[in-house]
PDB file of C-alpha atoms and ligand atoms in Angstrom:
ATOM      1  CA  MET A 121      20.232  -4.125   6.869  1.00 83.00           C
ATOM      2  CA  ALA A 122      16.770  -5.112   5.643  1.00 93.00           C
ATOM      3  CA  THR A 123      14.168  -2.344   5.483  1.00 96.00           C
ATOM      4  CA  ILE A 124      11.019  -2.543   7.593  1.00 98.00           C
ATOM      5  CA  PHE A 125       9.052  -3.251   4.399  1.00 98.00           C
ATOM      6  CA  SER A 126      11.368  -6.140   3.465  1.00 97.00           C
ATOM      7  CA  LYS A 127      10.745  -7.571   6.917  1.00 98.00           C
ATOM      8  CA  ILE A 128       7.001  -7.160   6.396  1.00 98.00           C
ATOM      9  CA  ALA A 129       7.126  -8.928   3.015  1.00 98.00           C
ATOM     10  CA  ALA A 130       9.183 -11.724   4.599  1.00 97.00           C
ATOM     11  CA  GLY A 131       6.626 -12.119   7.401  1.00 97.00           C
ATOM     12  CA  GLU A 132       9.166 -11.123  10.062  1.00 98.00           C
ATOM     13  CA  ILE A 133       7.048  -8.091  11.022  1.00 98.00           C
ATOM     14  CA  PRO A 134       3.269  -8.486  11.033  1.00 98.00           C
ATOM     15  CA  SER A 135       1.101  -6.706   8.491  1.00 98.00           C
ATOM     16  CA  TYR A 136      -2.448  -6.792   7.206  1.00 98.00           C
ATOM     17  CA  ARG A 137      -1.760  -8.583   3.939  1.00 98.00           C
ATOM     18  CA  VAL A 138      -3.941  -7.629   0.998  1.00 98.00           C
ATOM     19  CA  GLY A 139      -2.159  -9.479  -1.803  1.00 98.00           C
ATOM     20  CA  GLU A 140       1.118 -11.086  -2.761  1.00 98.00           C
ATOM     21  CA  SER A 141       2.995 -12.491  -5.736  1.00 98.00           C
ATOM     22  CA  ASP A 142       6.516 -13.847  -6.032  1.00 98.00           C
ATOM     23  CA  ARG A 143       7.775 -10.279  -6.687  1.00 98.00           C
ATOM     24  CA  TYR A 144       5.343  -7.903  -4.977  1.00 98.00           C
ATOM     25  CA  TYR A 145       3.511  -7.508  -1.681  1.00 98.00           C
ATOM     26  CA  ALA A 146       0.481  -5.381  -0.744  1.00 98.00           C
ATOM     27  CA  PHE A 147      -0.617  -4.535   2.802  1.00 99.00           C
ATOM     28  CA  LEU A 148      -2.739  -1.995   4.628  1.00 98.00           C
ATOM     29  CA  ASP A 149      -1.094   1.276   5.613  1.00 98.00           C
ATOM     30  CA  ILE A 150      -1.092   1.372   9.403  1.00 98.00           C
ATOM     31  CA  ASN A 151      -1.963   5.119   9.372  1.00 98.00           C
ATOM     32  CA  PRO A 152      -4.673   5.127   6.735  1.00 98.00           C
ATOM     33  CA  LEU A 153      -6.243   8.149   5.104  1.00 98.00           C
ATOM     34  CA  ALA A 154      -9.274   5.962   4.329  1.00 98.00           C
ATOM     35  CA  LYS A 155     -10.442   2.406   4.869  1.00 98.00           C
ATOM     36  CA  GLY A 156      -8.608   0.330   2.280  1.00 98.00           C
ATOM     37  CA  HIS A 157      -5.502   2.582   2.057  1.00 98.00           C
ATOM     38  CA  THR A 158      -2.926   0.077   0.850  1.00 98.00           C
ATOM     39  CA  LEU A 159       0.806   0.052   0.167  1.00 98.00           C
ATOM     40  CA  VAL A 160       2.282  -1.923  -2.723  1.00 98.00           C
ATOM     41  CA  ILE A 161       5.970  -2.787  -2.607  1.00 98.00           C
ATOM     42  CA  PRO A 162       8.422  -4.764  -4.700  1.00 98.00           C
ATOM     43  CA  LYS A 163      10.130  -7.532  -2.742  1.00 98.00           C
ATOM     44  CA  GLN A 164      13.348  -6.279  -4.282  1.00 97.00           C
ATOM     45  CA  GLU A 165      14.901  -3.771  -1.915  1.00 97.00           C
ATOM     46  CA  VAL A 166      15.260  -0.447  -3.703  1.00 98.00           C
ATOM     47  CA  ASP A 167      14.678   2.914  -2.017  1.00 98.00           C
ATOM     48  CA  TYR A 168      13.517   5.167  -4.858  1.00 98.00           C
ATOM     49  CA  LEU A 169      10.686   3.952  -7.078  1.00 98.00           C
ATOM     50  CA  TYR A 170      12.249   5.250 -10.271  1.00 98.00           C
ATOM     51  CA  ASP A 171      15.502   3.426  -9.555  1.00 98.00           C
ATOM     52  CA  LEU A 172      13.645   0.155 -10.164  1.00 98.00           C
ATOM     53  CA  ASP A 173      14.460  -1.534 -13.464  1.00 98.00           C
ATOM     54  CA  ASP A 174      11.779  -1.095 -16.131  1.00 98.00           C
ATOM     55  CA  GLU A 175      10.447  -4.627 -15.881  1.00 98.00           C
ATOM     56  CA  THR A 176      10.057  -4.542 -12.093  1.00 98.00           C
ATOM     57  CA  LEU A 177       8.431  -1.104 -12.235  1.00 98.00           C
ATOM     58  CA  SER A 178       5.938  -2.024 -14.950  1.00 98.00           C
ATOM     59  CA  GLY A 179       5.131  -5.318 -13.229  1.00 98.00           C
ATOM     60  CA  MET A 180       4.506  -3.409 -10.017  1.00 98.00           C
ATOM     61  CA  ILE A 181       1.955  -1.159 -11.731  1.00 98.00           C
ATOM     62  CA  ILE A 182       0.142  -4.190 -13.160  1.00 98.00           C
ATOM     63  CA  PHE A 183       0.127  -5.813  -9.709  1.00 98.00           C
ATOM     64  CA  ALA A 184      -1.143  -2.538  -8.175  1.00 98.00           C
ATOM     65  CA  LYS A 185      -3.916  -2.385 -10.770  1.00 98.00           C
ATOM     66  CA  GLN A 186      -5.359  -5.691  -9.541  1.00 98.00           C
ATOM     67  CA  ILE A 187      -5.282  -4.455  -5.943  1.00 98.00           C
ATOM     68  CA  ALA A 188      -6.806  -1.091  -6.917  1.00 98.00           C
ATOM     69  CA  GLN A 189      -9.734  -2.861  -8.599  1.00 98.00           C
ATOM     70  CA  LYS A 190     -10.422  -4.712  -5.360  1.00 98.00           C
ATOM     71  CA  ILE A 191     -10.159  -1.505  -3.294  1.00 98.00           C
ATOM     72  CA  LYS A 192     -12.619   0.256  -5.598  1.00 98.00           C
ATOM     73  CA  ALA A 193     -15.134  -2.598  -5.377  1.00 98.00           C
ATOM     74  CA  PHE A 194     -14.702  -2.761  -1.591  1.00 98.00           C
ATOM     75  CA  SER A 195     -15.038   0.946  -0.854  1.00 97.00           C
ATOM     76  CA  GLY A 196     -17.361   2.125  -3.598  1.00 96.00           C
ATOM     77  CA  CYS A 197     -15.085   5.136  -4.061  1.00 97.00           C
ATOM     78  CA  ASN A 198     -15.009   7.263  -7.166  1.00 97.00           C
ATOM     79  CA  LYS A 199     -11.335   6.543  -7.927  1.00 98.00           C
ATOM     80  CA  VAL A 200      -8.331   4.879  -6.334  1.00 98.00           C
ATOM     81  CA  ALA A 201      -5.530   7.430  -6.143  1.00 98.00           C
ATOM     82  CA  THR A 202      -1.984   6.267  -6.839  1.00 98.00           C
ATOM     83  CA  VAL A 203       0.448   8.296  -4.766  1.00 98.00           C
ATOM     84  CA  VAL A 204       4.208   8.020  -4.361  1.00 98.00           C
ATOM     85  CA  LEU A 205       5.921   9.842  -1.515  1.00 97.00           C
ATOM     86  CA  GLY A 206       8.638   7.673  -0.047  1.00 95.00           C
ATOM     87  CA  LEU A 207       9.702  10.301   2.470  1.00 95.00           C
ATOM     88  CA  GLU A 208       9.448   8.041   5.502  1.00 97.00           C
ATOM     89  CA  VAL A 209      10.388   4.510   4.513  1.00 98.00           C
ATOM     90  CA  PRO A 210      13.394   3.941   2.215  1.00 97.00           C
ATOM     91  CA  HIS A 211      11.818   1.062   0.317  1.00 98.00           C
ATOM     92  CA  ALA A 212       9.930   1.861  -2.897  1.00 98.00           C
ATOM     93  CA  HIS A 213       6.165   1.816  -2.432  1.00 98.00           C
ATOM     94  CA  ILE A 214       2.943   3.035  -3.982  1.00 98.00           C
ATOM     95  CA  HIS A 215       0.032   4.268  -1.881  1.00 98.00           C
ATOM     96  CA  LEU A 216      -3.385   3.172  -3.188  1.00 98.00           C
ATOM     97  CA  ILE A 217      -6.035   5.379  -1.586  1.00 98.00           C
ATOM     98  CA  PRO A 218      -9.794   5.292  -2.147  1.00 98.00           C
ATOM     99  CA  ILE A 219     -10.911   8.840  -2.950  1.00 98.00           C
ATOM    100  CA  ASN A 220     -13.991  10.813  -3.813  1.00 98.00           C
ATOM    101  CA  SER A 221     -12.393  14.246  -3.901  1.00 97.00           C
ATOM    102  CA  GLU A 222      -9.017  15.959  -3.933  1.00 96.00           C
ATOM    103  CA  LYS A 223      -8.981  16.516  -0.181  1.00 96.00           C
ATOM    104  CA  ASP A 224      -8.993  12.732   0.350  1.00 97.00           C
ATOM    105  CA  VAL A 225      -5.305  12.625  -0.640  1.00 97.00           C
ATOM    106  CA  ASP A 226      -4.180  15.272   1.817  1.00 97.00           C
ATOM    107  CA  PHE A 227      -1.460  13.508   3.836  1.00 97.00           C
ATOM    108  CA  SER A 228      -1.440  16.286   6.418  1.00 96.00           C
ATOM    109  CA  ARG A 229      -4.961  15.270   7.473  1.00 95.00           C
ATOM    110  CA  GLU A 230      -5.509  13.294  10.648  1.00 96.00           C
ATOM    111  CA  LYS A 231      -5.292   9.565   9.905  1.00 98.00           C
ATOM    112  CA  LEU A 232      -7.980   7.025  10.749  1.00 98.00           C
ATOM    113  CA  VAL A 233      -7.561   5.022  13.926  1.00 98.00           C
ATOM    114  CA  LEU A 234      -8.731   1.460  13.387  1.00 98.00           C
ATOM    115  CA  THR A 235      -8.708  -1.544  15.676  1.00 98.00           C
ATOM    116  CA  PRO A 236      -6.742  -4.673  14.729  1.00 98.00           C
ATOM    117  CA  GLU A 237     -10.089  -6.359  14.081  1.00 98.00           C
ATOM    118  CA  GLU A 238     -11.133  -3.585  11.703  1.00 98.00           C
ATOM    119  CA  PHE A 239      -7.793  -3.755   9.848  1.00 98.00           C
ATOM    120  CA  GLU A 240      -8.077  -7.530   9.535  1.00 98.00           C
ATOM    121  CA  GLU A 241     -11.662  -7.339   8.316  1.00 98.00           C
ATOM    122  CA  ILE A 242     -10.692  -4.864   5.575  1.00 98.00           C
ATOM    123  CA  ALA A 243      -7.629  -6.909   4.570  1.00 98.00           C
ATOM    124  CA  SER A 244      -9.619 -10.119   4.384  1.00 98.00           C
ATOM    125  CA  LYS A 245     -12.281  -8.451   2.204  1.00 98.00           C
ATOM    126  CA  LEU A 246      -9.572  -7.119  -0.127  1.00 98.00           C
ATOM    127  CA  ARG A 247      -7.888 -10.520  -0.307  1.00 97.00           C
ATOM    128  CA  GLY A 248     -11.180 -12.239  -1.128  1.00 87.00           C
TER     129      GLY A 248
HETATM  130  P1  LIG B 226       6.148   7.483   2.868  1.00 69.38           P
HETATM  131  O1  LIG B 226       7.490   6.799   2.921  1.00 69.38           O
HETATM  132  O2  LIG B 226       6.257   8.972   3.025  1.00 69.38           O
HETATM  133  O3  LIG B 226       5.369   7.110   1.627  1.00 69.38           O
HETATM  134  O4  LIG B 226       5.295   6.979   4.129  1.00 69.38           O
HETATM  135  C1  LIG B 226       5.403   5.652   4.578  1.00 69.38           C
HETATM  136  C2  LIG B 226       4.024   5.088   4.855  1.00 69.38           C
HETATM  137  O5  LIG B 226       4.219   3.784   5.395  1.00 69.38           O
HETATM  138  C3  LIG B 226       3.205   5.877   5.884  1.00 69.38           C
HETATM  139  O6  LIG B 226       1.914   6.155   5.343  1.00 69.38           O
HETATM  140  C4  LIG B 226       3.140   4.946   7.091  1.00 69.38           C
HETATM  141  O7  LIG B 226       1.902   5.026   7.775  1.00 69.38           O
HETATM  142  C5  LIG B 226       3.316   3.586   6.455  1.00 69.38           C
HETATM  143  N1  LIG B 226       3.927   2.597   7.355  1.00 69.38           N
HETATM  144  C6  LIG B 226       5.077   2.715   8.055  1.00 69.38           C
HETATM  145  N2  LIG B 226       5.325   1.597   8.769  1.00 69.38           N
HETATM  146  C7  LIG B 226       4.298   0.755   8.499  1.00 69.38           C
HETATM  147  C8  LIG B 226       3.964  -0.565   8.936  1.00 69.38           C
HETATM  148  N3  LIG B 226       4.752  -1.241   9.786  1.00 69.38           N
HETATM  149  N4  LIG B 226       2.828  -1.142   8.467  1.00 69.38           N
HETATM  150  C9  LIG B 226       2.030  -0.461   7.600  1.00 69.38           C
HETATM  151  N5  LIG B 226       2.290   0.777   7.145  1.00 69.38           N
HETATM  152  C10 LIG B 226       3.398   1.387   7.592  1.00 69.38           C
END
């Protein structure tokens, strides 16, 4: 059965798309730690990031780099953190999170609640 992230990449489940290539897809995390918190996934369905073949994994980092540059310009943050958890969704993904300090990557913190309009506005700025 397809994972929820495969369905998102296929457009079968809606998402706030940030970027896409033939092999990768980037979209806003629905429970963001900060405005611009983005997930990057390979379209190939693999659970654990480090089970990806070398070429797919390295291509994913290069794709994520382009998205991270846009997030940094959008948010004016100090750095864009690259975090891999994968505890919830069994489809490899990288979190890209705008940060200014260590506490900004604390996943136990309360997440932001944004309206659909706010999500779409952020996504469209990151796509631009
Ligand atoms: P983890 O697998 O531990 O890295 O966490 C999965 C992440 O995916 C969480 O931050 C969720 O908020 C996010 N997430 C789960 N479902 C969706 C969805 N349909 N759209 C956007 N983000 C999602």
